[in-house]
PDB file of C-alpha atoms in Angstrom:
ATOM      1  CA  UNK A   1      -9.036  -2.368 -13.550  1.00  0.00           C
ATOM      2  CA  UNK A   2     -10.419  -2.426 -10.041  1.00  0.00           C
ATOM      3  CA  UNK A   3     -11.205   0.983  -8.573  1.00  0.00           C
ATOM      4  CA  UNK A   4     -11.242   1.956  -4.919  1.00  0.00           C
ATOM      5  CA  UNK A   5     -12.501   5.337  -3.821  1.00  0.00           C
ATOM      6  CA  UNK A   6     -12.155   7.237  -0.572  1.00  0.00           C
ATOM      7  CA  UNK A   7     -14.186  10.066   0.811  1.00  0.00           C
ATOM      8  CA  UNK A   8     -13.332  12.707   1.738  1.00  0.00           C
ATOM      9  CA  UNK A   9     -10.030  13.282  -0.021  1.00  0.00           C
ATOM     10  CA  UNK A  10      -9.037  15.727   2.673  1.00  0.00           C
ATOM     11  CA  UNK A  11     -10.490  16.939   5.933  1.00  0.00           C
ATOM     12  CA  UNK A  12      -9.554  19.525   8.534  1.00  0.00           C
ATOM     13  CA  UNK A  13     -11.073  19.210  11.968  1.00  0.00           C
ATOM     14  CA  UNK A  14     -10.723  20.617  15.447  1.00  0.00           C
ATOM     15  CA  UNK A  15      -9.049  18.687  18.219  1.00  0.00           C
ATOM     16  CA  UNK A  16     -11.512  16.500  20.082  1.00  0.00           C
ATOM     17  CA  UNK A  17     -13.897  15.926  17.215  1.00  0.00           C
ATOM     18  CA  UNK A  18     -14.470  12.676  15.335  1.00  0.00           C
ATOM     19  CA  UNK A  19     -13.901  12.142  11.648  1.00  0.00           C
ATOM     20  CA  UNK A  20     -15.280   9.360   9.439  1.00  0.00           C
ATOM     21  CA  UNK A  21     -13.482   8.215   6.302  1.00  0.00           C
ATOM     22  CA  UNK A  22     -15.194   5.989   3.760  1.00  0.00           C
ATOM     23  CA  UNK A  23     -13.567   3.420   1.521  1.00  0.00           C
ATOM     24  CA  UNK A  24     -15.519   1.917  -1.361  1.00  0.00           C
ATOM     25  CA  UNK A  25     -14.705  -0.723  -3.934  1.00  0.00           C
ATOM     26  CA  UNK A  26     -16.523   0.544  -7.014  1.00  0.00           C
ATOM     27  CA  UNK A  27     -16.511  -2.350  -9.448  1.00  0.00           C
ATOM     28  CA  UNK A  28     -15.783  -5.406  -7.368  1.00  0.00           C
ATOM     29  CA  UNK A  29     -16.718  -6.954  -4.080  1.00  0.00           C
ATOM     30  CA  UNK A  30     -14.136  -6.907  -1.353  1.00  0.00           C
ATOM     31  CA  UNK A  31     -14.455  -9.278   1.538  1.00  0.00           C
ATOM     32  CA  UNK A  32     -11.311  -7.813   3.051  1.00  0.00           C
ATOM     33  CA  UNK A  33     -10.238  -4.204   3.257  1.00  0.00           C
ATOM     34  CA  UNK A  34      -7.179  -2.768   4.913  1.00  0.00           C
ATOM     35  CA  UNK A  35      -6.500   0.587   6.518  1.00  0.00           C
ATOM     36  CA  UNK A  36      -3.072   2.186   6.481  1.00  0.00           C
ATOM     37  CA  UNK A  37      -1.635   5.431   7.685  1.00  0.00           C
ATOM     38  CA  UNK A  38       1.329   7.154   6.141  1.00  0.00           C
ATOM     39  CA  UNK A  39       3.395   9.996   7.532  1.00  0.00           C
ATOM     40  CA  UNK A  40       5.344  12.295   5.186  1.00  0.00           C
ATOM     41  CA  UNK A  41       8.323  10.654   3.511  1.00  0.00           C
ATOM     42  CA  UNK A  42       7.535   7.361   5.192  1.00  0.00           C
ATOM     43  CA  UNK A  43       6.125   4.021   4.183  1.00  0.00           C
ATOM     44  CA  UNK A  44       2.621   2.735   4.672  1.00  0.00           C
ATOM     45  CA  UNK A  45       1.873   1.310   8.091  1.00  0.00           C
ATOM     46  CA  UNK A  46      -0.936  -1.192   8.355  1.00  0.00           C
ATOM     47  CA  UNK A  47      -3.439  -0.216  11.025  1.00  0.00           C
ATOM     48  CA  UNK A  48      -6.099  -2.872  10.732  1.00  0.00           C
ATOM     49  CA  UNK A  49      -7.713  -5.534   8.611  1.00  0.00           C
ATOM     50  CA  UNK A  50     -11.409  -5.170   8.008  1.00  0.00           C
ATOM     51  CA  UNK A  51     -13.481  -8.214   7.136  1.00  0.00           C
ATOM     52  CA  UNK A  52     -17.068  -7.881   5.993  1.00  0.00           C
ATOM     53  CA  UNK A  53     -19.503  -8.916   8.674  1.00  0.00           C
ATOM     54  CA  UNK A  54     -16.965  -9.371  11.441  1.00  0.00           C
ATOM     55  CA  UNK A  55     -14.827  -7.339  13.776  1.00  0.00           C
ATOM     56  CA  UNK A  56     -11.710  -5.709  12.473  1.00  0.00           C
ATOM     57  CA  UNK A  57      -8.309  -7.010  13.437  1.00  0.00           C
ATOM     58  CA  UNK A  58      -5.964  -4.321  14.647  1.00  0.00           C
ATOM     59  CA  UNK A  59      -2.198  -4.270  14.422  1.00  0.00           C
ATOM     60  CA  UNK A  60      -0.145  -4.051  17.556  1.00  0.00           C
ATOM     61  CA  UNK A  61      -0.074  -0.557  18.957  1.00  0.00           C
ATOM     62  CA  UNK A  62      -3.209   0.651  17.182  1.00  0.00           C
ATOM     63  CA  UNK A  63      -5.984   1.648  19.571  1.00  0.00           C
ATOM     64  CA  UNK A  64      -9.218  -0.009  18.516  1.00  0.00           C
ATOM     65  CA  UNK A  65     -11.324   2.404  20.555  1.00  0.00           C
ATOM     66  CA  UNK A  66      -9.739   5.362  18.836  1.00  0.00           C
ATOM     67  CA  UNK A  67      -9.831   4.043  15.290  1.00  0.00           C
ATOM     68  CA  UNK A  68     -13.255   2.490  14.809  1.00  0.00           C
ATOM     69  CA  UNK A  69     -13.655   0.340  11.735  1.00  0.00           C
ATOM     70  CA  UNK A  70     -16.918  -0.874  10.282  1.00  0.00           C
ATOM     71  CA  UNK A  71     -17.180  -3.101   7.220  1.00  0.00           C
ATOM     72  CA  UNK A  72     -20.906  -3.193   6.731  1.00  0.00           C
ATOM     73  CA  UNK A  73     -21.037  -4.410   3.156  1.00  0.00           C
ATOM     74  CA  UNK A  74     -18.858  -6.004   0.499  1.00  0.00           C
ATOM     75  CA  UNK A  75     -18.153  -2.611  -1.022  1.00  0.00           C
ATOM     76  CA  UNK A  76     -17.844  -0.269   1.954  1.00  0.00           C
ATOM     77  CA  UNK A  77     -15.568   0.055   4.954  1.00  0.00           C
ATOM     78  CA  UNK A  78     -15.384   3.083   7.213  1.00  0.00           C
ATOM     79  CA  UNK A  79     -12.688   4.337   9.544  1.00  0.00           C
ATOM     80  CA  UNK A  80     -13.697   6.742  12.291  1.00  0.00           C
ATOM     81  CA  UNK A  81     -10.992   8.624  14.108  1.00  0.00           C
ATOM     82  CA  UNK A  82     -12.542   9.430  17.460  1.00  0.00           C
ATOM     83  CA  UNK A  83     -11.526  12.399  19.604  1.00  0.00           C
ATOM     84  CA  UNK A  84      -8.912  13.369  17.065  1.00  0.00           C
ATOM     85  CA  UNK A  85      -5.730  15.108  18.188  1.00  0.00           C
ATOM     86  CA  UNK A  86      -2.975  16.822  16.194  1.00  0.00           C
ATOM     87  CA  UNK A  87      -0.808  13.702  16.343  1.00  0.00           C
ATOM     88  CA  UNK A  88      -3.529  11.870  14.401  1.00  0.00           C
ATOM     89  CA  UNK A  89      -2.868  14.129  11.433  1.00  0.00           C
ATOM     90  CA  UNK A  90      -1.744  11.825   8.663  1.00  0.00           C
ATOM     91  CA  UNK A  91      -2.528  10.389   5.255  1.00  0.00           C
ATOM     92  CA  UNK A  92      -4.987   7.528   5.646  1.00  0.00           C
ATOM     93  CA  UNK A  93      -5.180   5.010   2.834  1.00  0.00           C
ATOM     94  CA  UNK A  94      -7.458   2.044   2.404  1.00  0.00           C
ATOM     95  CA  UNK A  95      -7.060  -0.941   0.151  1.00  0.00           C
ATOM     96  CA  UNK A  96      -9.460  -3.612  -0.969  1.00  0.00           C
ATOM     97  CA  UNK A  97      -8.540  -7.141  -1.766  1.00  0.00           C
ATOM     98  CA  UNK A  98     -10.293  -8.794  -4.654  1.00  0.00           C
ATOM     99  CA  UNK A  99      -9.569 -11.814  -6.752  1.00  0.00           C
ATOM    100  CA  UNK A 100      -8.493 -10.468 -10.127  1.00  0.00           C
ATOM    101  CA  UNK A 101      -7.356 -13.115 -12.518  1.00  0.00           C
ATOM    102  CA  UNK A 102      -4.500 -15.044 -11.007  1.00  0.00           C
ATOM    103  CA  UNK A 103      -3.591 -12.533  -8.358  1.00  0.00           C
ATOM    104  CA  UNK A 104      -5.009 -11.689  -4.964  1.00  0.00           C
ATOM    105  CA  UNK A 105      -4.115  -8.109  -5.618  1.00  0.00           C
ATOM    106  CA  UNK A 106      -4.770  -5.255  -3.262  1.00  0.00           C
ATOM    107  CA  UNK A 107      -6.080  -2.113  -4.883  1.00  0.00           C
ATOM    108  CA  UNK A 108      -5.551   1.134  -3.067  1.00  0.00           C
ATOM    109  CA  UNK A 109      -7.741   4.158  -2.654  1.00  0.00           C
ATOM    110  CA  UNK A 110      -6.447   7.663  -3.349  1.00  0.00           C
ATOM    111  CA  UNK A 111      -6.003   8.416   0.337  1.00  0.00           C
ATOM    112  CA  UNK A 112      -7.505  10.910   2.776  1.00  0.00           C
ATOM    113  CA  UNK A 113      -5.419  13.718   4.202  1.00  0.00           C
ATOM    114  CA  UNK A 114      -6.479  14.395   7.791  1.00  0.00           C
ATOM    115  CA  UNK A 115      -5.339  17.556   9.514  1.00  0.00           C
ATOM    116  CA  UNK A 116      -6.291  18.046  13.143  1.00  0.00           C
ATOM    117  CA  UNK A 117      -5.953  21.571  14.462  1.00  0.00           C
TER     118      UNK A 117
ATOM    119  CA  UNK B   1      11.862  -8.178  13.654  1.00  0.00           C
ATOM    120  CA  UNK B   2      11.703  -9.328  10.058  1.00  0.00           C
ATOM    121  CA  UNK B   3      10.972  -6.609   7.573  1.00  0.00           C
ATOM    122  CA  UNK B   4      11.201  -5.562   3.985  1.00  0.00           C
ATOM    123  CA  UNK B   5      13.881  -3.040   3.249  1.00  0.00           C
ATOM    124  CA  UNK B   6      15.309  -1.138   0.329  1.00  0.00           C
ATOM    125  CA  UNK B   7      18.930  -0.523  -0.525  1.00  0.00           C
ATOM    126  CA  UNK B   8      18.566   2.876  -2.229  1.00  0.00           C
ATOM    127  CA  UNK B   9      16.315   5.549  -0.786  1.00  0.00           C
ATOM    128  CA  UNK B  10      16.749   7.847  -3.814  1.00  0.00           C
ATOM    129  CA  UNK B  11      17.474   6.930  -7.408  1.00  0.00           C
ATOM    130  CA  UNK B  12      18.218   9.552 -10.043  1.00  0.00           C
ATOM    131  CA  UNK B  13      17.801   8.318 -13.607  1.00  0.00           C
ATOM    132  CA  UNK B  14      18.223  10.040 -16.927  1.00  0.00           C
ATOM    133  CA  UNK B  15      15.238   9.953 -19.212  1.00  0.00           C
ATOM    134  CA  UNK B  16      15.472   7.025 -21.580  1.00  0.00           C
ATOM    135  CA  UNK B  17      17.748   4.989 -19.359  1.00  0.00           C
ATOM    136  CA  UNK B  18      16.688   1.843 -17.560  1.00  0.00           C
ATOM    137  CA  UNK B  19      15.947   1.968 -13.828  1.00  0.00           C
ATOM    138  CA  UNK B  20      16.584  -0.766 -11.315  1.00  0.00           C
ATOM    139  CA  UNK B  21      15.019  -0.578  -7.880  1.00  0.00           C
ATOM    140  CA  UNK B  22      16.079  -3.124  -5.305  1.00  0.00           C
ATOM    141  CA  UNK B  23      14.382  -4.592  -2.282  1.00  0.00           C
ATOM    142  CA  UNK B  24      15.586  -7.049   0.331  1.00  0.00           C
ATOM    143  CA  UNK B  25      13.217  -9.148   2.361  1.00  0.00           C
ATOM    144  CA  UNK B  26      13.933 -11.317   5.326  1.00  0.00           C
ATOM    145  CA  UNK B  27      10.784 -13.368   5.827  1.00  0.00           C
ATOM    146  CA  UNK B  28      11.339 -16.718   4.159  1.00  0.00           C
ATOM    147  CA  UNK B  29       7.623 -17.517   4.508  1.00  0.00           C
ATOM    148  CA  UNK B  30       6.630 -14.736   2.116  1.00  0.00           C
ATOM    149  CA  UNK B  31       4.988 -16.170  -0.983  1.00  0.00           C
ATOM    150  CA  UNK B  32       3.729 -13.153  -2.870  1.00  0.00           C
ATOM    151  CA  UNK B  33       5.437  -9.879  -3.717  1.00  0.00           C
ATOM    152  CA  UNK B  34       4.125  -6.696  -5.249  1.00  0.00           C
ATOM    153  CA  UNK B  35       5.591  -3.456  -6.505  1.00  0.00           C
ATOM    154  CA  UNK B  36       3.621  -0.267  -6.088  1.00  0.00           C
ATOM    155  CA  UNK B  37       4.164   3.236  -7.433  1.00  0.00           C
ATOM    156  CA  UNK B  38       3.047   6.196  -5.370  1.00  0.00           C
ATOM    157  CA  UNK B  39       2.908   9.712  -6.694  1.00  0.00           C
ATOM    158  CA  UNK B  40       2.817  12.637  -4.324  1.00  0.00           C
ATOM    159  CA  UNK B  41      -0.500  12.939  -2.503  1.00  0.00           C
ATOM    160  CA  UNK B  42      -1.964   9.822  -4.067  1.00  0.00           C
ATOM    161  CA  UNK B  43      -2.528   6.225  -3.101  1.00  0.00           C
ATOM    162  CA  UNK B  44      -0.204   3.428  -4.222  1.00  0.00           C
ATOM    163  CA  UNK B  45      -0.750   2.158  -7.726  1.00  0.00           C
ATOM    164  CA  UNK B  46      -0.223  -1.515  -8.529  1.00  0.00           C
ATOM    165  CA  UNK B  47       2.617  -2.088 -10.992  1.00  0.00           C
ATOM    166  CA  UNK B  48       3.417  -5.771 -11.053  1.00  0.00           C
ATOM    167  CA  UNK B  49       3.442  -8.789  -8.803  1.00  0.00           C
ATOM    168  CA  UNK B  50       5.186 -12.128  -8.589  1.00  0.00           C
ATOM    169  CA  UNK B  51       4.635 -15.330  -6.674  1.00  0.00           C
ATOM    170  CA  UNK B  52       7.390 -17.247  -4.968  1.00  0.00           C
ATOM    171  CA  UNK B  53       7.195 -20.099  -7.495  1.00  0.00           C
ATOM    172  CA  UNK B  54       8.485 -17.742 -10.177  1.00  0.00           C
ATOM    173  CA  UNK B  55      11.749 -15.867 -10.557  1.00  0.00           C
ATOM    174  CA  UNK B  56      10.813 -13.419 -13.275  1.00  0.00           C
ATOM    175  CA  UNK B  57       7.733 -11.715 -14.545  1.00  0.00           C
ATOM    176  CA  UNK B  58       7.375  -9.089 -17.226  1.00  0.00           C
ATOM    177  CA  UNK B  59       4.830  -6.401 -17.790  1.00  0.00           C
ATOM    178  CA  UNK B  60       4.675  -3.367 -19.989  1.00  0.00           C
ATOM    179  CA  UNK B  61       8.127  -1.736 -19.672  1.00  0.00           C
ATOM    180  CA  UNK B  62       8.577  -3.363 -16.266  1.00  0.00           C
ATOM    181  CA  UNK B  63      10.173  -6.570 -15.105  1.00  0.00           C
ATOM    182  CA  UNK B  64      10.239  -8.003 -11.606  1.00  0.00           C
ATOM    183  CA  UNK B  65      12.963 -10.403 -10.595  1.00  0.00           C
ATOM    184  CA  UNK B  66      12.827 -12.578  -7.516  1.00  0.00           C
ATOM    185  CA  UNK B  67      15.861 -14.284  -6.057  1.00  0.00           C
ATOM    186  CA  UNK B  68      14.703 -16.446  -3.193  1.00  0.00           C
ATOM    187  CA  UNK B  69      18.196 -17.681  -2.433  1.00  0.00           C
ATOM    188  CA  UNK B  70      19.344 -14.266  -1.298  1.00  0.00           C
ATOM    189  CA  UNK B  71      15.838 -12.947  -0.554  1.00  0.00           C
ATOM    190  CA  UNK B  72      16.060 -10.153  -3.068  1.00  0.00           C
ATOM    191  CA  UNK B  73      13.448  -8.504  -5.242  1.00  0.00           C
ATOM    192  CA  UNK B  74      14.024  -5.963  -7.980  1.00  0.00           C
ATOM    193  CA  UNK B  75      11.957  -3.846 -10.314  1.00  0.00           C
ATOM    194  CA  UNK B  76      13.360  -2.899 -13.671  1.00  0.00           C
ATOM    195  CA  UNK B  77      11.812  -0.073 -15.640  1.00  0.00           C
ATOM    196  CA  UNK B  78      12.823   0.143 -19.270  1.00  0.00           C
ATOM    197  CA  UNK B  79      13.277   3.491 -21.028  1.00  0.00           C
ATOM    198  CA  UNK B  80      12.407   5.534 -17.951  1.00  0.00           C
ATOM    199  CA  UNK B  81      10.089   8.454 -18.626  1.00  0.00           C
ATOM    200  CA  UNK B  82       9.377  11.637 -16.640  1.00  0.00           C
ATOM    201  CA  UNK B  83       6.032  10.139 -15.651  1.00  0.00           C
ATOM    202  CA  UNK B  84       7.902   7.374 -13.854  1.00  0.00           C
ATOM    203  CA  UNK B  85       9.084   9.836 -11.205  1.00  0.00           C
ATOM    204  CA  UNK B  86       7.503   8.650  -7.972  1.00  0.00           C
ATOM    205  CA  UNK B  87       8.167   6.630  -4.845  1.00  0.00           C
ATOM    206  CA  UNK B  88       8.275   2.907  -5.428  1.00  0.00           C
ATOM    207  CA  UNK B  89       7.440   0.421  -2.707  1.00  0.00           C
ATOM    208  CA  UNK B  90       7.919  -3.284  -2.597  1.00  0.00           C
ATOM    209  CA  UNK B  91       5.490  -5.225  -0.461  1.00  0.00           C
ATOM    210  CA  UNK B  92       5.340  -8.818   0.644  1.00  0.00           C
ATOM    211  CA  UNK B  93       2.517 -11.069   1.688  1.00  0.00           C
ATOM    212  CA  UNK B  94       3.851 -12.671   4.793  1.00  0.00           C
ATOM    213  CA  UNK B  95       2.072 -15.913   4.183  1.00  0.00           C
ATOM    214  CA  UNK B  96      -1.306 -15.295   5.714  1.00  0.00           C
ATOM    215  CA  UNK B  97      -4.647 -16.025   4.092  1.00  0.00           C
ATOM    216  CA  UNK B  98      -5.956 -12.511   4.653  1.00  0.00           C
ATOM    217  CA  UNK B  99      -3.429 -11.023   2.290  1.00  0.00           C
ATOM    218  CA  UNK B 100      -1.753  -8.721   4.792  1.00  0.00           C
ATOM    219  CA  UNK B 101       1.096  -6.845   3.218  1.00  0.00           C
ATOM    220  CA  UNK B 102       4.295  -5.561   4.739  1.00  0.00           C
ATOM    221  CA  UNK B 103       5.747  -2.587   2.918  1.00  0.00           C
ATOM    222  CA  UNK B 104       9.345  -1.626   2.419  1.00  0.00           C
ATOM    223  CA  UNK B 105      10.698   1.824   3.131  1.00  0.00           C
ATOM    224  CA  UNK B 106      10.321   3.050  -0.443  1.00  0.00           C
ATOM    225  CA  UNK B 107      12.652   4.425  -3.121  1.00  0.00           C
ATOM    226  CA  UNK B 108      12.240   7.886  -4.573  1.00  0.00           C
ATOM    227  CA  UNK B 109      12.890   7.771  -8.316  1.00  0.00           C
ATOM    228  CA  UNK B 110      13.719  11.071  -9.951  1.00  0.00           C
ATOM    229  CA  UNK B 111      13.859  11.160 -13.728  1.00  0.00           C
ATOM    230  CA  UNK B 112      16.035  13.900 -15.139  1.00  0.00           C
ATOM    231  CA  UNK B 113      15.830  15.191 -18.723  1.00  0.00           C
TER     232      UNK B 113
END
């Protein structure tokens, strides 16, 4: 099946620094990737939709200048958390949408645990 | 606003029994539904999906039922195993071409021996 990877799997950083998270589709091309964040014991909240070669579309309430998204190729999207603060600590998950058989299924990465001190 | 919700936040099931996880949705424009399984510290794993032109779909040990009349979705797991312990999310495509998904709150399934 389709595989999506994320790097790093976890990161600890100091308040005020920036952190980049990579999302890669390993065996398929993804024109669309999505970024979610998930707090403990809660559901996934969509942050933005990333389309290859164009600007990302952010959900209401998500600061585009704080969460920079770049989808430079059909297999790579990056999320940069700029000037991170403790409240940005969360589990960040990406997904990639590919056409697999009859379904437009989204395949999820393993997630990145961000802890901001 | 319209959202996907779950009736049971926690479901305790004895090993070998069948599990039924329910999900209510309110967006009548939704045309595609997916069930995901998420184990602790991992990303969601695709289980099964169903389109709105179907009312039932079966996979390996899993069945998804869709009742559009009452806007209800369920996931049935046959012969539940310890490895089935996880949080299960239903998600709906709210009818857009990008494939944006809206996730439900999730149900924690605990399989007891």
